[in-house]
CSV table of C-alpha atoms and ligand atoms in Angstrom, one decimal:
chain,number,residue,atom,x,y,z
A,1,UNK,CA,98.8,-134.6,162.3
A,2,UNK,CA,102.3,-135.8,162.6
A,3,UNK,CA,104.6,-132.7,162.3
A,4,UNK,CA,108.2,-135.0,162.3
A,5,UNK,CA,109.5,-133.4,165.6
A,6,UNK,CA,109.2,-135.0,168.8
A,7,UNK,CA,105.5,-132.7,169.3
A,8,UNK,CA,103.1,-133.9,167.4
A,9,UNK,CA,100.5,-130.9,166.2
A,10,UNK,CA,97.1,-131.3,166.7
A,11,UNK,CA,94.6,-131.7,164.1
A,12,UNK,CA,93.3,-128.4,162.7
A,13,UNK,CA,89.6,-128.1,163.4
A,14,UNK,CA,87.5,-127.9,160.7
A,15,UNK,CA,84.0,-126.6,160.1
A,16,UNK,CA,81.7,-130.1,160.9
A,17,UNK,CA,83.6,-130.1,164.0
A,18,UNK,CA,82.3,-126.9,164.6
A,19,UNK,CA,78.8,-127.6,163.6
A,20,UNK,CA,78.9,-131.3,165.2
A,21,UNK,CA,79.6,-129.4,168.6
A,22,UNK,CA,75.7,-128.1,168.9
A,23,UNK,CA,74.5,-130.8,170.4
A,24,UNK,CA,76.9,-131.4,173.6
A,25,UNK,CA,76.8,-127.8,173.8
A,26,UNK,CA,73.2,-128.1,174.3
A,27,UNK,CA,73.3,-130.7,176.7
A,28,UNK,CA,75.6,-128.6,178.7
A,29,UNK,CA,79.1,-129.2,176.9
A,30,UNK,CA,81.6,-126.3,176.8
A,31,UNK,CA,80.9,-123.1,174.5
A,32,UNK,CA,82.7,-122.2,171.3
A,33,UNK,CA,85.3,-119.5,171.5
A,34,UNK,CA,86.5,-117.5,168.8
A,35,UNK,CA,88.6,-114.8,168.6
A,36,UNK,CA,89.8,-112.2,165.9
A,37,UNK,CA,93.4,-112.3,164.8
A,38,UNK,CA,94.9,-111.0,161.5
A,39,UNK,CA,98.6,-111.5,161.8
A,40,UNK,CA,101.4,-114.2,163.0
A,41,UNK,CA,101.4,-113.2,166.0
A,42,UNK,CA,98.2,-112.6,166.9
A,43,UNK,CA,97.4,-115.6,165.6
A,44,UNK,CA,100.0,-117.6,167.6
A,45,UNK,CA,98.3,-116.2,170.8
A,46,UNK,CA,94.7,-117.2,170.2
A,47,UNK,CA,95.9,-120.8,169.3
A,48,UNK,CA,98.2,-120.8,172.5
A,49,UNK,CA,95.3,-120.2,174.3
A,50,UNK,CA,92.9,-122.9,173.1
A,51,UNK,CA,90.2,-121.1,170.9
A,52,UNK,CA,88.4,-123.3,168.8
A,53,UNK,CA,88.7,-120.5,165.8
A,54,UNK,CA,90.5,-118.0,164.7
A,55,UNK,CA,88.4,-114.8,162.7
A,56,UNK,CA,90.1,-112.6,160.5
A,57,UNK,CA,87.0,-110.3,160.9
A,58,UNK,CA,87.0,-107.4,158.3
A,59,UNK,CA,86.9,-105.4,161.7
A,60,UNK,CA,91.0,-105.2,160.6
A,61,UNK,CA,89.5,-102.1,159.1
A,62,UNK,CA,89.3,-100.3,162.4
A,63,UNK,CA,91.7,-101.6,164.6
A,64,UNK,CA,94.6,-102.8,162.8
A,65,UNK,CA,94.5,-100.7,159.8
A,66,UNK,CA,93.0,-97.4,161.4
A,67,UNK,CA,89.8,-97.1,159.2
A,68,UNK,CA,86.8,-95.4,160.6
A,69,UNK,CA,84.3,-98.5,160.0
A,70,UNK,CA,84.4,-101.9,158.0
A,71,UNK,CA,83.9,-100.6,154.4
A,72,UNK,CA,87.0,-99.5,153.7
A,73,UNK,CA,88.7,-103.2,153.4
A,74,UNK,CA,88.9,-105.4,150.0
A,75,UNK,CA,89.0,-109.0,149.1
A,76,UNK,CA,93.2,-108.3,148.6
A,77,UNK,CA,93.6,-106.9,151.9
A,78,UNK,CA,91.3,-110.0,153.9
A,79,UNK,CA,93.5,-112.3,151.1
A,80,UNK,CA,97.1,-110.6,153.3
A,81,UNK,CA,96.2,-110.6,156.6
A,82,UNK,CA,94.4,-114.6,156.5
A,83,UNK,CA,97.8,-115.6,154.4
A,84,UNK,CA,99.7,-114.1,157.5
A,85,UNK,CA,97.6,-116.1,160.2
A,86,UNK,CA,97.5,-119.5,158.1
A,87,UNK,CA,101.6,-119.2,157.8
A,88,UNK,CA,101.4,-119.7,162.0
A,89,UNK,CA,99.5,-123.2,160.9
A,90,UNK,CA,97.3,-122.8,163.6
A,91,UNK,CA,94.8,-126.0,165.0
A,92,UNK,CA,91.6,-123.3,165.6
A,93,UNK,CA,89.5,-123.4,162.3
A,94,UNK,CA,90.8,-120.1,160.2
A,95,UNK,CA,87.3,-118.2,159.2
A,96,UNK,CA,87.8,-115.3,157.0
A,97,UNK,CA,85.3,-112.6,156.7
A,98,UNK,CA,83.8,-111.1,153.3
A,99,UNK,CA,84.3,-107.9,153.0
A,100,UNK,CA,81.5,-105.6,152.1
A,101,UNK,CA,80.9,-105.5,147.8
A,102,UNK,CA,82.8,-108.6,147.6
A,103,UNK,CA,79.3,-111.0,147.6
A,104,UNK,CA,77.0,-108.3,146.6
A,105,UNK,CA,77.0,-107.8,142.7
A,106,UNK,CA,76.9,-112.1,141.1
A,107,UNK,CA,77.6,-115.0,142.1
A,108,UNK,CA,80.8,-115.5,140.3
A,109,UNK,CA,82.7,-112.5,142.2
A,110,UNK,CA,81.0,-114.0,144.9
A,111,UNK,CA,82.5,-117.6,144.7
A,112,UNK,CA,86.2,-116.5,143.2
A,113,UNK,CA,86.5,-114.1,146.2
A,114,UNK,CA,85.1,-116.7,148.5
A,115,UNK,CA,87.6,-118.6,147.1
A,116,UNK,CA,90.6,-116.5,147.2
A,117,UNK,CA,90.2,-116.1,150.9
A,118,UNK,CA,90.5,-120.6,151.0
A,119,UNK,CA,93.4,-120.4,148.7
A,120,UNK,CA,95.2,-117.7,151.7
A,121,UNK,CA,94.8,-120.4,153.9
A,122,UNK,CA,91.0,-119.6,155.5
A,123,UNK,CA,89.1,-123.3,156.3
A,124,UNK,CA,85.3,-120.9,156.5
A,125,UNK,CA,84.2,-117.5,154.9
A,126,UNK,CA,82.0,-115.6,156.8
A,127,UNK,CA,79.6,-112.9,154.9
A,128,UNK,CA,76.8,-111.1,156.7
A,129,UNK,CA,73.0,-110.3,156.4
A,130,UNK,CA,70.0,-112.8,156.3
A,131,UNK,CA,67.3,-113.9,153.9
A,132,UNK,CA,69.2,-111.3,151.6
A,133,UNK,CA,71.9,-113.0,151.3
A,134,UNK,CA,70.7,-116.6,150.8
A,135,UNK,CA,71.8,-116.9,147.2
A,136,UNK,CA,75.5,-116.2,147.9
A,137,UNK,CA,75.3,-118.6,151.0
A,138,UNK,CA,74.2,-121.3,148.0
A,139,UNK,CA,77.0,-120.2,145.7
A,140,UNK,CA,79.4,-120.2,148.1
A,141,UNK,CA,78.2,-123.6,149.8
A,142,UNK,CA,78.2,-125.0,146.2
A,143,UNK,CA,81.9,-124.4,145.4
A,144,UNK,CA,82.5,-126.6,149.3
A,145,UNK,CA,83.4,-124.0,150.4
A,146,UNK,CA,81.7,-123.8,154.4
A,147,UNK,CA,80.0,-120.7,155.5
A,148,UNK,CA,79.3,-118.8,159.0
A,149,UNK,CA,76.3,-116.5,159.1
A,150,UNK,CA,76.6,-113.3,160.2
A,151,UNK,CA,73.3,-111.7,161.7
A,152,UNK,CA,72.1,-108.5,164.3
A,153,UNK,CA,74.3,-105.8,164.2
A,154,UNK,CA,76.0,-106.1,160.5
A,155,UNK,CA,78.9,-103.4,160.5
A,156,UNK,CA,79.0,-103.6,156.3
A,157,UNK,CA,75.3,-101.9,156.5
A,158,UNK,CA,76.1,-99.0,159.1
A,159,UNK,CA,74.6,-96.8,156.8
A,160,UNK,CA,71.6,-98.6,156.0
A,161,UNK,CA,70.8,-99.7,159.9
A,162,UNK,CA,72.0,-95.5,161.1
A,163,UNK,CA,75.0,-97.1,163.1
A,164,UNK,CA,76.4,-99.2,165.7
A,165,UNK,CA,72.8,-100.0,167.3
A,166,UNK,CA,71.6,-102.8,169.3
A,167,UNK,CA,69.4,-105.0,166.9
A,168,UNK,CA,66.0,-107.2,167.3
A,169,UNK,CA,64.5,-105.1,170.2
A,170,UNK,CA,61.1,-104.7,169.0
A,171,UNK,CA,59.0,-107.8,168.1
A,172,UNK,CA,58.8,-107.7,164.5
A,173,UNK,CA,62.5,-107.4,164.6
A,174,UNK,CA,63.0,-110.0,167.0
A,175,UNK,CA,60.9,-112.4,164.6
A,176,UNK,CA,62.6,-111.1,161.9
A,177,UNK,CA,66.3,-112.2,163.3
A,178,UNK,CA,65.1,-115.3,164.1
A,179,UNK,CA,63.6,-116.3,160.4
A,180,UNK,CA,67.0,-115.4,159.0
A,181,UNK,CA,68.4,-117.4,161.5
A,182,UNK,CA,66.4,-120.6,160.4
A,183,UNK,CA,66.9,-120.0,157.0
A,184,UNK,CA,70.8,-119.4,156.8
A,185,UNK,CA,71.2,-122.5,159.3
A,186,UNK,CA,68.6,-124.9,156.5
A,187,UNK,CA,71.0,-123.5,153.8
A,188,UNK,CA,73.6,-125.1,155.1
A,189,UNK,CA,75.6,-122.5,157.5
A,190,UNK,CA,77.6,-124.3,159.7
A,191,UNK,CA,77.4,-121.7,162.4
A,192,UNK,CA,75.8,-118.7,163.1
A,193,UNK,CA,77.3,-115.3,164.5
A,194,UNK,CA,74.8,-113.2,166.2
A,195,UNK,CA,76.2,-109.3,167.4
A,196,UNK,CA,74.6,-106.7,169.5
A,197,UNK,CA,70.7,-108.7,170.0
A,198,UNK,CA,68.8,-108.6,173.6
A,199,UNK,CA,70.2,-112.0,175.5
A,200,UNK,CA,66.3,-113.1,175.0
A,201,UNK,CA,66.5,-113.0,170.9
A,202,UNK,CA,69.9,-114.6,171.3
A,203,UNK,CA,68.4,-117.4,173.2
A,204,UNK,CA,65.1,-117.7,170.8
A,205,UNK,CA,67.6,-118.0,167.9
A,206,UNK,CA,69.9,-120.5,169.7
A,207,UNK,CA,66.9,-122.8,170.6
A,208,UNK,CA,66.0,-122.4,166.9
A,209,UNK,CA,69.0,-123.6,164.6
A,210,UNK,CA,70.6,-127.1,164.7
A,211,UNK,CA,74.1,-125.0,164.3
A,212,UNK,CA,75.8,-123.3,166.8
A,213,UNK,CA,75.4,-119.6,167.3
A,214,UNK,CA,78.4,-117.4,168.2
A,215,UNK,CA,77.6,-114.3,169.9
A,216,UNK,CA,79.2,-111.1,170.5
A,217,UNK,CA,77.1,-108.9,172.8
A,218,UNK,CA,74.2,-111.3,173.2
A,219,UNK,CA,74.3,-112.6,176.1
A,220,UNK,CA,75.2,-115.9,177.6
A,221,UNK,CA,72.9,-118.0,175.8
A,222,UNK,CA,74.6,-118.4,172.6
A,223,UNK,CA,76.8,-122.0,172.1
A,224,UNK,CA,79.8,-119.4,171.9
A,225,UNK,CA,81.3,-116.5,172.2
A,226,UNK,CA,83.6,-114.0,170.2
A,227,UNK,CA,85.6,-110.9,170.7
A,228,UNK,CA,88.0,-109.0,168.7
A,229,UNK,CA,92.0,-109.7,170.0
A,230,UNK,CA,92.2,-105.4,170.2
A,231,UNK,CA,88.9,-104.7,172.3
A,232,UNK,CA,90.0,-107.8,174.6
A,233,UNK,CA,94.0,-107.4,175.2
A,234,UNK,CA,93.1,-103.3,176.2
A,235,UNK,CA,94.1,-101.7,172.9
A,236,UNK,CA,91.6,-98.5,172.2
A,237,UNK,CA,90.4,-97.7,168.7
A,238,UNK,CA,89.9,-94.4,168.4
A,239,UNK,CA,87.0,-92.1,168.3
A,240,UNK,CA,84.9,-95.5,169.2
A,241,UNK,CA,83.9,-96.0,172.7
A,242,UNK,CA,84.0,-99.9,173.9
A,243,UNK,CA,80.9,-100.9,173.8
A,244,UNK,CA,79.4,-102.8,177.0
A,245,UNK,CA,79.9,-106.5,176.1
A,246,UNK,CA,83.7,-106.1,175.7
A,247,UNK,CA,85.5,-107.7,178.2
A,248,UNK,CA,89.1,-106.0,178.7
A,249,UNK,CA,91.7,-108.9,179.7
A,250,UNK,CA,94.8,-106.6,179.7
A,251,UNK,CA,96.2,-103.3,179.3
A,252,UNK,CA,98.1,-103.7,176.6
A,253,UNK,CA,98.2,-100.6,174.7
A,254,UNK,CA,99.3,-98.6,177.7
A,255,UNK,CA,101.7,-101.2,178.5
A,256,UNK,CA,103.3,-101.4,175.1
A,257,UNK,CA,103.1,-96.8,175.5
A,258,UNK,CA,104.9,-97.2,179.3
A,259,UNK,CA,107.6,-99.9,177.7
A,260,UNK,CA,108.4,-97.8,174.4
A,261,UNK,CA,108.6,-94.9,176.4
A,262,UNK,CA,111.1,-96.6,178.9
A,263,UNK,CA,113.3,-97.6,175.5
A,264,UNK,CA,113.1,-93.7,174.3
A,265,UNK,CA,114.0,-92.6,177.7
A,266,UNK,CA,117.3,-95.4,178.1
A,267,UNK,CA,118.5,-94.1,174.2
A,268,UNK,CA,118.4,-90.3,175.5
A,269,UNK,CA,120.2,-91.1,179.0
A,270,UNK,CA,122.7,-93.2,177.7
A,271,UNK,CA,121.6,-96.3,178.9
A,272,UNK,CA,121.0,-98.3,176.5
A,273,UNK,CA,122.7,-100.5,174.7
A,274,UNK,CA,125.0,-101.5,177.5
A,275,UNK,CA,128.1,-104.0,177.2
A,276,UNK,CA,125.8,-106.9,177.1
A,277,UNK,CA,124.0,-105.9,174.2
A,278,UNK,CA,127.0,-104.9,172.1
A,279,UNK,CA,129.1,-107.0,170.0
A,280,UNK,CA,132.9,-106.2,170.9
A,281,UNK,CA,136.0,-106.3,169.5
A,282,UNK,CA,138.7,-108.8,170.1
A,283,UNK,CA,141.9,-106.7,172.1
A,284,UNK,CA,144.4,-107.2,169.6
A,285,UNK,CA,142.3,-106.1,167.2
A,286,UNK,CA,141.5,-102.9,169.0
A,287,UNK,CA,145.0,-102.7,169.8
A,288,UNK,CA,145.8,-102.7,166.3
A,289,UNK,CA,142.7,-100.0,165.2
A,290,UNK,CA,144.6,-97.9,168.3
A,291,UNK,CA,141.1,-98.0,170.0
A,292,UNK,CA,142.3,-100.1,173.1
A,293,UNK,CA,141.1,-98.2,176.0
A,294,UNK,CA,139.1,-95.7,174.1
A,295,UNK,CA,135.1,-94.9,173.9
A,296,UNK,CA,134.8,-98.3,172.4
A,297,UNK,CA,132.7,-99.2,175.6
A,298,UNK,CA,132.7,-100.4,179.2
A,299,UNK,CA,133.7,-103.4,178.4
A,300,UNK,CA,136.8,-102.7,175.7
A,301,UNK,CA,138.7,-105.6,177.5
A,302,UNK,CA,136.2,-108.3,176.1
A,303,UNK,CA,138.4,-111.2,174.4
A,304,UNK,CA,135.9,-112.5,172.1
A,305,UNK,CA,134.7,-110.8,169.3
A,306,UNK,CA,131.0,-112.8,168.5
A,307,UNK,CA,129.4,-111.6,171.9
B,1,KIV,O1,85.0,-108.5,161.8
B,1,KIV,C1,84.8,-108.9,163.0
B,1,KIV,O2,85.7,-108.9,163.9
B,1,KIV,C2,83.5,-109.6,163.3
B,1,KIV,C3,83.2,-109.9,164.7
B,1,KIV,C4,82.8,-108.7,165.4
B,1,KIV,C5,82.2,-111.0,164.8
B,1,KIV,O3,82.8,-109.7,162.4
């Protein structure tokens, strides 16, 4: 896409280039990477770094807006933070997660909150369970709207699975991951995220669908892989433990504690601002206020008032 300037912008990606990308995968093509992001900034950084999407994961309950799990997030707040990531215009393919209730009680609410995550600027929704949830995966799919499966570990039924727990480790539930895979994919998913399942269900699933699967602590033989922007740049959520598949890539929290703390420390010893970050008077003009030579700074001599 032609932006005008000199640097043209790349085309956005979009969800058939996603689900066109199974094959070469396959045949030993690069994986997918996703990775969270729910504001301008953090949304500038994944695309600066080449992911092929961008989630706005309803895990913004936890570790941007300092819930204790997933449930506490509505359609409005998903409808904020995916307006604040599409304003970035970013080329990685904007997926924004369902939150939990919001394709649960019809197929209407389903569709118009579907769609009022589109209208913010997301080019996917995401919603999560399997079979279950095959009729709003239809509803959804019917108003064009494309649609990422969520399967495994489901965060919006903590209560129902009895918490963060690896899922699909006994046969039946192995099978069991596996048929919702199928089905979601031949309703028309265009991918397929699969959290917290032994590598060996990952890889049973992965050989299963004709769409790729995304997966965030299963292993290595998904067509992709996802982690949340927080878990990944260092930043802690607390009272939850990183789980063993995150990957920490930078210390960030610490490093934005160890650079604040440097600011609070320069305000109380008088070191900052200094002359260069002050905007002076001209030296009539101080002359004139009788402030020549006084407190006004180290620098009271400066001739030109805009610096
Ligand atoms: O909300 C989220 O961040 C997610 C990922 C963990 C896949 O659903």
């Amino acid at each position: 896409m032609a932006t005008g300037s000199s640097t043209a912008r790349a085309r956005a990606v979009s969800a058939p280039d996603i689900s066109g990308r199974k094959t070469a995968i396959r045949e030993g093509g690069e994986p997918l990477v996703m990775v969270t992001a729910y504001d301008a900034p953090s949304a500038r950084v994944v695309d600066a770094a080449g992911a092929d999407m961008i989630l706005v994961g309803d895990s913004l309950a936890m570790v941007v807006l300092g819930y204790d799990d997933t449930l506490q997030v509505t359609t409005d707040d998903m409808v904020h933070h995916i307006a604040a990531v599409a304003r970035t215009k970013p080329r990685p393919l904007i997926v924004g997660d369902l939150p939990w209730l919001s394709y649960h009680v019809s197929r209407e609410e389903t569709v118009r909150n579907a769609a009022a995550l589109v209208r913010a600027g997301a080019g996917a929704v995401k919603l999560e369970g399997g079979r279950k949830r095959l009729d709003a995966v239809q509803a959804i799919l019917d108003a064009e709207i494309p649609v990422m499966g969520h399967i495994g570990l489901t965060p919006q039924s903590i209560h129902a699975l009895g918490g963060f727990k690896v899922q699909g480790k006994q046969l039946d539930a192995a099978r069991a991951l596996v048929e919702d895979a199928v089905a979601l994919a031949e309703a028309g998913c265009f991918a397929l995220v699969l959290e917290c399942v032994p590598d060996g269900v990952a890889r049973l699933v992965t050989d299963s669908v004709d769409v790729p699967t995304i997966g965030i602590g299963a292993g290595r033989h998904c067509d992709g892989q996802v982690l949340v922007y927080h878990d990944l740049l260092g930043f802690a959520t607390p009272g939850h433990r990183a789980p063993k598949f995150v990957r920490r890539y930078a210390t960030q929290e610490a490093d934005a504690t160890e650079a604040v703390a440097t600011f609070v420390d320069d305000v109380r010893g008088g070191r900052f601002p200094s002359s260069d970050e002050t905007y002076h008077m001209a030296d009539q003009m101080l002359d004139e206020l009788g402030l020549y030579g006084s407190s006004s700074g180290d620098d009271a001599t400066a001739s030109n008032a805009t610096r």
